[in-house]
Short mmCIF file of C-alpha atoms in Angstrom, two decimals:
data_model
loop_
_atom_site.label_atom_id
_atom_site.label_comp_id
_atom_site.label_asym_id
_atom_site.label_seq_id
_atom_site.Cartn_x
_atom_site.Cartn_y
_atom_site.Cartn_z
CA GLY A 1 96.28 74.66 62.46
CA ALA A 2 93.26 77.46 62.12
CA VAL A 3 90.00 76.55 63.62
CA VAL A 4 86.52 78.33 62.96
CA SER A 5 83.88 77.61 65.71
CA GLN A 6 80.42 77.91 64.78
CA HIS A 7 77.37 77.64 66.99
CA PRO A 8 74.77 76.46 67.47
CA SER A 9 75.06 73.03 65.71
CA ARG A 10 71.29 72.49 65.84
CA VAL A 11 68.71 74.76 66.06
CA ILE A 12 64.91 74.46 65.96
CA CYS A 13 62.74 77.32 65.91
CA LYS A 14 59.19 78.35 65.06
CA SER A 15 58.06 79.81 61.83
CA GLY A 16 58.31 84.04 62.19
CA THR A 17 60.90 83.69 64.80
CA SER A 18 64.19 84.74 64.06
CA VAL A 19 67.89 82.67 64.64
CA LYS A 20 71.33 83.70 65.24
CA ILE A 21 74.33 82.02 64.24
CA GLU A 22 77.66 82.95 65.37
CA CYS A 23 81.06 82.14 63.95
CA ARG A 24 84.50 82.76 65.43
CA SER A 25 87.80 82.43 64.32
CA LEU A 26 89.63 80.73 67.62
CA ASP A 27 93.36 81.26 66.74
CA PHE A 28 93.58 83.67 64.01
CA GLN A 29 92.06 86.83 62.49
CA ALA A 30 89.63 86.42 60.04
CA THR A 31 89.62 90.11 57.76
CA THR A 32 87.18 87.86 55.84
CA MET A 33 83.96 85.53 56.57
CA PHE A 34 81.62 83.35 54.51
CA TRP A 35 78.35 82.21 54.74
CA TYR A 36 77.00 79.34 52.73
CA ARG A 37 74.01 77.64 52.62
CA GLN A 38 73.99 73.39 51.80
CA PHE A 39 70.96 71.64 50.67
CA PRO A 40 70.90 68.27 51.18
CA LYS A 41 73.56 66.05 48.76
CA GLN A 42 74.13 69.25 47.11
CA SER A 43 77.06 71.16 47.13
CA LEU A 44 77.89 74.66 49.22
CA MET A 45 76.13 77.57 48.07
CA LEU A 46 77.94 80.83 48.82
CA MET A 47 75.15 83.42 50.43
CA ALA A 48 77.32 86.30 51.42
CA THR A 49 80.95 87.61 52.03
CA SER A 50 81.66 89.82 54.90
CA ASN A 51 84.37 91.87 55.66
CA GLU A 52 85.09 93.12 58.89
CA GLY A 53 83.71 96.78 59.75
CA SER A 54 82.03 96.73 56.46
CA LYS A 55 78.71 95.94 54.83
CA ALA A 56 78.39 92.44 53.76
CA THR A 57 78.28 91.28 50.27
CA TYR A 58 75.65 89.19 49.13
CA GLU A 59 75.07 86.86 46.25
CA GLN A 60 72.40 87.45 43.82
CA GLY A 61 69.01 85.94 44.71
CA VAL A 62 70.05 86.26 48.63
CA GLU A 63 67.59 88.60 50.58
CA LYS A 64 69.96 90.59 52.59
CA ASP A 65 66.95 91.74 54.57
CA LYS A 66 66.51 88.49 55.58
CA PHE A 67 70.16 86.91 55.95
CA LEU A 68 71.42 89.81 58.04
CA ILE A 69 75.07 89.24 58.62
CA ASN A 70 77.31 91.18 60.79
CA HIS A 71 80.86 91.03 61.50
CA ALA A 72 81.99 93.65 64.14
CA SER A 73 85.16 92.30 65.08
CA LEU A 74 88.31 90.29 63.43
CA THR A 75 87.00 87.37 65.24
CA LEU A 76 83.05 87.28 64.78
CA SER A 77 80.80 87.38 62.05
CA THR A 78 76.89 86.46 62.66
CA LEU A 79 74.24 85.09 60.24
CA THR A 80 70.64 86.27 61.86
CA VAL A 81 67.85 84.46 59.64
CA THR A 82 64.61 86.56 60.47
CA SER A 83 61.05 85.79 60.42
CA ALA A 84 62.47 82.29 59.57
CA HIS A 85 59.94 80.24 57.26
CA PRO A 86 60.52 76.40 56.92
CA GLU A 87 61.76 76.60 53.42
CA ASP A 88 64.58 78.64 55.43
CA SER A 89 65.40 75.10 56.62
CA SER A 90 68.68 74.03 55.74
CA PHE A 91 72.46 73.45 56.56
CA TYR A 92 74.44 76.56 56.88
CA ILE A 93 78.13 76.57 57.12
CA CYS A 94 80.81 79.44 57.83
CA SER A 95 84.14 79.73 56.89
CA ALA A 96 86.95 82.37 57.32
CA ARG A 97 90.63 83.62 55.83
CA ALA A 98 93.44 84.88 57.52
CA LEU A 99 95.12 87.17 54.84
CA GLN A 100 93.23 88.65 51.60
CA GLY A 101 94.56 86.22 48.63
CA ALA A 102 96.74 84.10 50.51
CA GLY A 103 95.30 82.46 53.41
CA GLY A 104 93.72 79.05 52.90
CA TYR A 105 89.93 79.03 53.93
CA THR A 106 88.71 77.14 57.12
CA PHE A 107 85.33 76.18 57.86
CA GLY A 108 82.89 76.04 60.87
CA SER A 109 80.98 72.51 61.62
CA GLY A 110 77.83 73.91 60.71
CA THR A 111 74.27 74.69 61.57
CA ARG A 112 71.46 72.32 61.14
CA LEU A 113 68.37 74.91 61.01
CA THR A 114 64.84 73.38 61.12
CA VAL A 115 62.02 75.74 61.11
CA VAL A 116 58.60 74.20 62.15
CA GLY B 1 82.76 83.24 36.21
CA GLU B 2 84.54 80.09 37.44
CA ASN B 3 82.69 77.09 36.96
CA VAL B 4 84.09 73.73 38.67
CA GLU B 5 82.96 70.48 37.25
CA GLN B 6 83.26 67.29 39.37
CA HIS B 7 83.19 63.31 38.45
CA PRO B 8 81.93 60.97 39.39
CA SER B 9 79.30 62.10 41.47
CA THR B 10 79.44 58.45 43.76
CA LEU B 11 82.24 56.33 43.68
CA SER B 12 82.24 52.93 45.44
CA VAL B 13 85.46 50.90 46.07
CA GLN B 14 86.46 47.69 48.03
CA GLU B 15 88.80 48.73 51.07
CA GLY B 16 92.22 49.02 49.96
CA ASP B 17 91.83 49.90 46.44
CA SER B 18 92.45 53.41 44.71
CA ALA B 19 89.91 56.08 44.54
CA VAL B 20 90.31 58.94 41.65
CA ILE B 21 87.92 62.08 41.70
CA LYS B 22 88.39 64.51 38.84
CA CYS B 23 87.60 68.29 38.14
CA THR B 24 87.70 70.69 35.63
CA TYR B 25 87.86 74.45 35.81
CA SER B 26 86.92 77.09 33.43
CA ASP B 27 89.10 80.18 33.94
CA SER B 28 92.93 80.19 33.44
CA ALA B 29 93.38 82.76 36.41
CA SER B 30 92.66 80.17 38.98
CA ASN B 31 95.89 79.30 41.34
CA TYR B 32 94.40 77.68 44.02
CA PHE B 33 92.94 74.33 44.25
CA PRO B 34 91.70 73.07 47.75
CA TRP B 35 89.76 69.43 48.34
CA TYR B 36 87.19 69.11 51.01
CA LYS B 37 86.05 65.74 52.73
CA GLN B 38 82.50 66.53 54.26
CA GLU B 39 81.20 63.74 56.86
CA LEU B 40 77.62 63.55 57.45
CA GLY B 41 76.41 66.65 59.60
CA LYS B 42 79.61 68.35 59.79
CA GLY B 43 81.40 71.08 57.48
CA PRO B 44 84.15 70.77 55.38
CA GLN B 45 87.43 69.99 56.37
CA LEU B 46 90.54 70.68 54.17
CA ILE B 47 92.38 67.36 53.08
CA ILE B 48 95.01 68.76 50.58
CA ASP B 49 95.03 71.85 48.57
CA ILE B 50 97.75 72.82 45.22
CA ARG B 51 98.74 76.05 43.83
CA SER B 52 99.30 76.54 40.31
CA ASN B 53 103.36 76.52 40.89
CA VAL B 54 103.08 72.82 41.08
CA GLY B 55 101.94 70.07 39.69
CA GLU B 56 101.37 67.30 41.96
CA LYS B 57 101.44 67.08 46.17
CA LYS B 58 101.00 63.84 48.19
CA ASP B 59 100.24 63.64 51.78
CA GLN B 60 100.86 60.15 52.96
CA ARG B 61 97.32 58.33 51.26
CA ILE B 62 96.26 61.60 49.65
CA ALA B 63 97.80 63.15 46.47
CA VAL B 64 96.22 65.72 43.76
CA THR B 65 97.56 66.69 40.57
CA LEU B 66 97.30 69.47 38.29
CA ASN B 67 97.58 69.91 34.99
CA LYS B 68 97.33 73.64 34.27
CA THR B 69 97.31 73.17 30.24
CA ALA B 70 94.05 71.18 30.44
CA LYS B 71 92.70 72.98 33.51
CA HIS B 72 91.38 69.84 35.50
CA PHE B 73 92.97 68.47 38.77
CA SER B 74 92.66 65.34 40.31
CA LEU B 75 92.41 63.68 43.71
CA HIS B 76 94.33 60.31 44.43
CA ILE B 77 93.11 57.96 47.36
CA THR B 78 95.40 54.94 48.15
CA GLU B 79 94.79 52.05 50.02
CA THR B 80 91.31 53.28 51.11
CA GLN B 81 89.38 52.50 54.31
CA PRO B 82 86.19 52.35 55.50
CA GLU B 83 86.92 55.88 57.38
CA ASP B 84 87.54 57.36 53.70
CA SER B 85 83.76 57.49 53.27
CA ALA B 86 82.44 60.91 52.97
CA VAL B 87 81.69 63.34 50.60
CA TYR B 88 84.88 64.96 48.47
CA PHE B 89 84.38 68.61 47.07
CA CYS B 90 86.95 70.21 45.14
CA ALA B 91 87.63 74.19 44.56
CA ALA B 92 88.67 76.51 42.80
CA SER B 93 89.88 80.47 43.38
CA ARG B 94 91.99 83.18 41.61
CA ALA B 95 94.69 84.71 42.96
CA GLY B 96 93.45 88.37 44.28
CA ALA B 97 89.92 86.95 44.82
CA ASN B 98 88.10 86.18 47.84
CA ASN B 99 85.78 83.37 47.12
CA LEU B 100 85.73 79.51 46.72
CA PHE B 101 84.13 77.94 43.45
CA PHE B 102 82.96 74.21 44.42
CA GLY B 103 82.38 71.09 42.44
CA THR B 104 79.17 69.41 43.02
CA GLY B 105 81.03 66.65 45.75
CA THR B 106 81.59 63.44 45.01
CA ARG B 107 79.88 60.72 47.31
CA LEU B 108 82.53 58.09 48.10
CA THR B 109 81.81 54.91 49.63
CA VAL B 110 84.72 52.38 50.96
CA ILE B 111 83.33 48.91 51.22
CA PRO B 112 85.16 46.72 54.01
#
């Protein structure tokens, strides 16, 4: 079945630095990838939707200059948390969809970001 | 937009008993309803899904039912095992849309 690989699984960074998280679809081409944020014991909150070769669409309240998304190819999307602060500490999860309107959604294994 | 509600938020069952988790949705145009299992520190994994053209789908110990008229769908796990313990999320999506709307999650604990 469809597999989405997300790296790193855990990252600790200092306040003020930037962190990049990668999301790769391993055995299918993902025209659309999604980035979620999940707080402890809560549901997934969609941050942005990225389409290959175009700008990401951000959800209301999500700072696009802070959470930079790049979807340069059909198998790779990256989320960069810029100038990270402790309040950015969270579990970030990506998801990919193979076919517009038809394919199911496959999730990565998540990235635990801790900003110290 | 779509609003998905999920109940209960926590559920404890004895090993071998059945577990039922219920979700309601608001958008009558939604036609795809997946269920995900999320273990601690991991991403959600699809366990079963159903589309609006069927009322029930079963895969071994897991089944999902859909009532389009009432706009609710349920996850049924029979003969529960300790490894079924996890957080379960329902979700809904509409045809042509490119997003999933998640329920708030149910923490299932199966007591050995």
